[in-house]
PDB file of C-alpha atoms in Angstrom:
ATOM      1  CA  UNK A   1       0.097  -0.126  -0.224  1.00  0.00           C
ATOM      2  CA  UNK A   2       2.643   2.624   0.730  1.00  0.00           C
ATOM      3  CA  UNK A   3       4.146   1.899  -2.573  1.00  0.00           C
ATOM      4  CA  UNK A   4       1.046   2.570  -4.289  1.00  0.00           C
ATOM      5  CA  UNK A   5       0.266   5.605  -2.259  1.00  0.00           C
ATOM      6  CA  UNK A   6       3.753   6.995  -3.012  1.00  0.00           C
ATOM      7  CA  UNK A   7       2.971   6.337  -7.002  1.00  0.00           C
ATOM      8  CA  UNK A   8      -0.131   8.067  -6.820  1.00  0.00           C
ATOM      9  CA  UNK A   9       1.325  11.353  -5.184  1.00  0.00           C
ATOM     10  CA  UNK A  10       4.652  10.902  -7.666  1.00  0.00           C
ATOM     11  CA  UNK A  11       2.465  11.196 -10.303  1.00  0.00           C
ATOM     12  CA  UNK A  12       0.072  13.848  -9.136  1.00  0.00           C
ATOM     13  CA  UNK A  13       2.463  16.161  -7.692  1.00  0.00           C
ATOM     14  CA  UNK A  14       2.453  18.784 -10.330  1.00  0.00           C
ATOM     15  CA  UNK A  15      -1.116  18.942 -10.283  1.00  0.00           C
ATOM     16  CA  UNK A  16      -1.031  19.825  -6.916  1.00  0.00           C
ATOM     17  CA  UNK A  17       1.444  22.308  -6.571  1.00  0.00           C
ATOM     18  CA  UNK A  18      -0.863  24.071  -9.011  1.00  0.00           C
ATOM     19  CA  UNK A  19      -3.780  23.579  -6.716  1.00  0.00           C
ATOM     20  CA  UNK A  20      -1.878  25.104  -4.090  1.00  0.00           C
ATOM     21  CA  UNK A  21      -0.321  27.771  -6.218  1.00  0.00           C
ATOM     22  CA  UNK A  22      -4.218  28.581  -7.138  1.00  0.00           C
ATOM     23  CA  UNK A  23      -5.042  28.734  -3.283  1.00  0.00           C
ATOM     24  CA  UNK A  24      -1.990  30.591  -2.576  1.00  0.00           C
ATOM     25  CA  UNK A  25      -2.405  33.479  -4.833  1.00  0.00           C
ATOM     26  CA  UNK A  26      -6.329  34.261  -4.051  1.00  0.00           C
ATOM     27  CA  UNK A  27      -6.165  33.111   0.140  1.00  0.00           C
ATOM     28  CA  UNK A  28      -2.418  34.126   1.281  1.00  0.00           C
ATOM     29  CA  UNK A  29      -2.783  38.167   1.711  1.00  0.00           C
ATOM     30  CA  UNK A  30       1.444  38.125   1.476  1.00  0.00           C
ATOM     31  CA  UNK A  31       1.093  36.800  -2.384  1.00  0.00           C
ATOM     32  CA  UNK A  32       2.238  39.343  -4.714  1.00  0.00           C
ATOM     33  CA  UNK A  33      -1.143  38.189  -7.042  1.00  0.00           C
ATOM     34  CA  UNK A  34      -3.290  38.495  -4.137  1.00  0.00           C
ATOM     35  CA  UNK A  35      -4.479  41.972  -5.045  1.00  0.00           C
ATOM     36  CA  UNK A  36      -5.331  40.737  -8.673  1.00  0.00           C
ATOM     37  CA  UNK A  37      -7.933  38.791  -6.766  1.00  0.00           C
ATOM     38  CA  UNK A  38      -9.344  40.191  -3.870  1.00  0.00           C
ATOM     39  CA  UNK A  39     -10.576  43.622  -5.060  1.00  0.00           C
ATOM     40  CA  UNK A  40     -12.188  41.868  -8.052  1.00  0.00           C
ATOM     41  CA  UNK A  41     -13.914  39.190  -5.854  1.00  0.00           C
ATOM     42  CA  UNK A  42     -12.492  36.023  -7.518  1.00  0.00           C
ATOM     43  CA  UNK A  43     -12.756  32.924  -5.255  1.00  0.00           C
ATOM     44  CA  UNK A  44     -12.384  29.365  -5.711  1.00  0.00           C
ATOM     45  CA  UNK A  45     -15.272  27.237  -5.943  1.00  0.00           C
ATOM     46  CA  UNK A  46     -16.595  25.930  -2.321  1.00  0.00           C
ATOM     47  CA  UNK A  47     -15.695  22.328  -3.663  1.00  0.00           C
ATOM     48  CA  UNK A  48     -11.636  22.881  -3.941  1.00  0.00           C
ATOM     49  CA  UNK A  49     -11.534  25.575  -1.376  1.00  0.00           C
ATOM     50  CA  UNK A  50     -13.614  24.613   1.937  1.00  0.00           C
ATOM     51  CA  UNK A  51     -12.759  20.770   1.811  1.00  0.00           C
ATOM     52  CA  UNK A  52      -9.554  20.995   1.128  1.00  0.00           C
ATOM     53  CA  UNK A  53      -9.324  18.132  -0.979  1.00  0.00           C
ATOM     54  CA  UNK A  54      -7.053  17.877  -4.050  1.00  0.00           C
ATOM     55  CA  UNK A  55      -8.908  14.992  -4.981  1.00  0.00           C
ATOM     56  CA  UNK A  56     -11.809  16.871  -5.935  1.00  0.00           C
ATOM     57  CA  UNK A  57      -9.751  19.378  -7.994  1.00  0.00           C
ATOM     58  CA  UNK A  58      -7.932  16.294  -9.795  1.00  0.00           C
ATOM     59  CA  UNK A  59     -11.303  14.692 -10.343  1.00  0.00           C
ATOM     60  CA  UNK A  60     -12.932  17.816 -11.744  1.00  0.00           C
ATOM     61  CA  UNK A  61      -9.742  19.048 -13.711  1.00  0.00           C
ATOM     62  CA  UNK A  62      -7.624  15.725 -14.135  1.00  0.00           C
ATOM     63  CA  UNK A  63      -3.882  15.846 -14.352  1.00  0.00           C
ATOM     64  CA  UNK A  64      -1.688  18.422 -15.688  1.00  0.00           C
ATOM     65  CA  UNK A  65      -1.103  17.359 -19.598  1.00  0.00           C
ATOM     66  CA  UNK A  66       2.576  18.758 -19.282  1.00  0.00           C
ATOM     67  CA  UNK A  67       4.844  20.691 -17.779  1.00  0.00           C
ATOM     68  CA  UNK A  68       4.091  23.426 -20.243  1.00  0.00           C
ATOM     69  CA  UNK A  69       0.656  23.504 -19.035  1.00  0.00           C
ATOM     70  CA  UNK A  70      -0.962  25.394 -16.049  1.00  0.00           C
ATOM     71  CA  UNK A  71      -4.502  26.636 -15.189  1.00  0.00           C
ATOM     72  CA  UNK A  72      -6.276  29.274 -16.890  1.00  0.00           C
ATOM     73  CA  UNK A  73      -9.619  30.691 -16.706  1.00  0.00           C
ATOM     74  CA  UNK A  74     -11.974  30.747 -19.480  1.00  0.00           C
ATOM     75  CA  UNK A  75     -13.758  33.904 -17.832  1.00  0.00           C
ATOM     76  CA  UNK A  76     -11.397  35.793 -16.225  1.00  0.00           C
ATOM     77  CA  UNK A  77     -14.075  37.998 -14.235  1.00  0.00           C
ATOM     78  CA  UNK A  78     -15.142  34.658 -13.174  1.00  0.00           C
ATOM     79  CA  UNK A  79     -14.150  32.490 -10.297  1.00  0.00           C
ATOM     80  CA  UNK A  80     -12.085  29.646 -10.238  1.00  0.00           C
ATOM     81  CA  UNK A  81     -14.925  26.755 -11.078  1.00  0.00           C
ATOM     82  CA  UNK A  82     -14.658  23.297 -12.317  1.00  0.00           C
ATOM     83  CA  UNK A  83     -16.656  24.670 -15.763  1.00  0.00           C
ATOM     84  CA  UNK A  84     -14.395  28.039 -15.775  1.00  0.00           C
ATOM     85  CA  UNK A  85     -10.984  26.263 -15.904  1.00  0.00           C
ATOM     86  CA  UNK A  86      -9.021  24.780 -18.331  1.00  0.00           C
ATOM     87  CA  UNK A  87      -5.194  23.688 -18.732  1.00  0.00           C
ATOM     88  CA  UNK A  88      -3.568  25.867 -21.400  1.00  0.00           C
ATOM     89  CA  UNK A  89      -0.177  26.932 -22.266  1.00  0.00           C
ATOM     90  CA  UNK A  90       1.391  30.316 -22.052  1.00  0.00           C
ATOM     91  CA  UNK A  91       0.494  31.068 -25.470  1.00  0.00           C
ATOM     92  CA  UNK A  92      -3.022  29.978 -25.291  1.00  0.00           C
ATOM     93  CA  UNK A  93      -3.289  32.263 -22.038  1.00  0.00           C
ATOM     94  CA  UNK A  94      -1.588  35.332 -23.026  1.00  0.00           C
ATOM     95  CA  UNK A  95      -4.757  35.108 -26.044  1.00  0.00           C
ATOM     96  CA  UNK A  96      -7.079  35.194 -22.717  1.00  0.00           C
ATOM     97  CA  UNK A  97      -5.784  37.973 -20.643  1.00  0.00           C
ATOM     98  CA  UNK A  98      -8.108  41.134 -19.622  1.00  0.00           C
ATOM     99  CA  UNK A  99      -5.656  43.934 -20.941  1.00  0.00           C
ATOM    100  CA  UNK A 100      -6.163  42.278 -24.388  1.00  0.00           C
ATOM    101  CA  UNK A 101      -8.164  44.247 -27.065  1.00  0.00           C
ATOM    102  CA  UNK A 102     -10.982  42.213 -28.396  1.00  0.00           C
ATOM    103  CA  UNK A 103     -12.056  43.055 -32.300  1.00  0.00           C
ATOM    104  CA  UNK A 104     -15.225  41.465 -33.838  1.00  0.00           C
ATOM    105  CA  UNK A 105     -14.744  41.251 -37.366  1.00  0.00           C
ATOM    106  CA  UNK A 106     -16.770  39.176 -39.903  1.00  0.00           C
ATOM    107  CA  UNK A 107     -18.506  37.570 -36.999  1.00  0.00           C
ATOM    108  CA  UNK A 108     -15.308  36.534 -34.966  1.00  0.00           C
ATOM    109  CA  UNK A 109     -13.529  37.597 -32.188  1.00  0.00           C
ATOM    110  CA  UNK A 110     -10.131  37.832 -31.904  1.00  0.00           C
ATOM    111  CA  UNK A 111      -7.303  39.862 -30.115  1.00  0.00           C
ATOM    112  CA  UNK A 112      -5.706  42.293 -31.907  1.00  0.00           C
ATOM    113  CA  UNK A 113      -2.307  40.387 -31.989  1.00  0.00           C
ATOM    114  CA  UNK A 114      -4.201  37.113 -33.535  1.00  0.00           C
ATOM    115  CA  UNK A 115      -5.653  39.369 -36.380  1.00  0.00           C
ATOM    116  CA  UNK A 116      -2.433  41.134 -37.136  1.00  0.00           C
ATOM    117  CA  UNK A 117      -0.635  37.673 -37.514  1.00  0.00           C
ATOM    118  CA  UNK A 118      -4.107  36.418 -39.775  1.00  0.00           C
ATOM    119  CA  UNK A 119      -4.161  39.385 -41.844  1.00  0.00           C
ATOM    120  CA  UNK A 120      -0.241  39.940 -42.247  1.00  0.00           C
ATOM    121  CA  UNK A 121      -0.895  43.618 -40.599  1.00  0.00           C
ATOM    122  CA  UNK A 122       1.902  45.191 -38.406  1.00  0.00           C
ATOM    123  CA  UNK A 123       0.962  45.134 -35.151  1.00  0.00           C
ATOM    124  CA  UNK A 124       2.036  48.548 -34.352  1.00  0.00           C
ATOM    125  CA  UNK A 125       0.082  49.622 -37.286  1.00  0.00           C
ATOM    126  CA  UNK A 126      -2.904  48.292 -36.230  1.00  0.00           C
ATOM    127  CA  UNK A 127      -2.589  49.326 -32.157  1.00  0.00           C
ATOM    128  CA  UNK A 128      -1.837  52.884 -34.031  1.00  0.00           C
ATOM    129  CA  UNK A 129      -4.979  52.809 -36.123  1.00  0.00           C
ATOM    130  CA  UNK A 130      -7.179  51.425 -32.938  1.00  0.00           C
ATOM    131  CA  UNK A 131      -5.537  54.567 -31.201  1.00  0.00           C
ATOM    132  CA  UNK A 132      -6.792  56.831 -33.616  1.00  0.00           C
ATOM    133  CA  UNK A 133     -10.528  55.565 -33.083  1.00  0.00           C
ATOM    134  CA  UNK A 134     -10.753  53.718 -36.362  1.00  0.00           C
ATOM    135  CA  UNK A 135     -13.625  51.580 -36.940  1.00  0.00           C
ATOM    136  CA  UNK A 136     -12.712  48.002 -36.815  1.00  0.00           C
ATOM    137  CA  UNK A 137     -13.109  47.218 -40.718  1.00  0.00           C
ATOM    138  CA  UNK A 138     -10.998  50.250 -41.393  1.00  0.00           C
ATOM    139  CA  UNK A 139      -8.638  48.974 -38.785  1.00  0.00           C
ATOM    140  CA  UNK A 140      -8.035  45.522 -40.367  1.00  0.00           C
ATOM    141  CA  UNK A 141      -8.053  46.579 -44.096  1.00  0.00           C
ATOM    142  CA  UNK A 142      -4.815  46.284 -45.434  1.00  0.00           C
ATOM    143  CA  UNK A 143      -5.445  49.249 -47.796  1.00  0.00           C
ATOM    144  CA  UNK A 144      -5.184  52.625 -46.383  1.00  0.00           C
ATOM    145  CA  UNK A 145      -5.826  55.796 -47.912  1.00  0.00           C
ATOM    146  CA  UNK A 146      -2.764  58.361 -48.473  1.00  0.00           C
ATOM    147  CA  UNK A 147      -3.703  61.586 -50.437  1.00  0.00           C
ATOM    148  CA  UNK A 148      -4.704  60.399 -54.335  1.00  0.00           C
ATOM    149  CA  UNK A 149      -3.720  56.708 -53.668  1.00  0.00           C
ATOM    150  CA  UNK A 150      -4.200  53.730 -52.069  1.00  0.00           C
ATOM    151  CA  UNK A 151      -1.383  52.110 -50.815  1.00  0.00           C
ATOM    152  CA  UNK A 152      -0.705  49.048 -48.900  1.00  0.00           C
ATOM    153  CA  UNK A 153       0.036  49.133 -45.194  1.00  0.00           C
TER     154      UNK A 153
END
């Protein structure tokens, strides 16, 4: 039984660290991340928090796929709940930040950075257009009017 228990915790160790990390950043007032959560009233679901059972977290989230993944909230304005959490890479998480600019174009919502890569528009050019208050359609257009001629951006 001791060997079986040891194997069980060794395998789940990385997932357990993520679980503790979530609890620390939300509950520990000395955590540098605490301020980003308490003023927005973000917490952890009762099932994960009050019972303090890692097993519930593990049953809901399964095992961490690899070291490249960490926990990500799908809706950043909502709590850590089973339906609102997923395993995501750093690249996926960078597209899911509250500081991102989301542009709705052709019935698709994407970040400004994603649109710039898809449409081959320089990101600095795109942010400049957004800051000037241009409509989304004009911001994402490759053609811009300069004087009497159209030129590619």
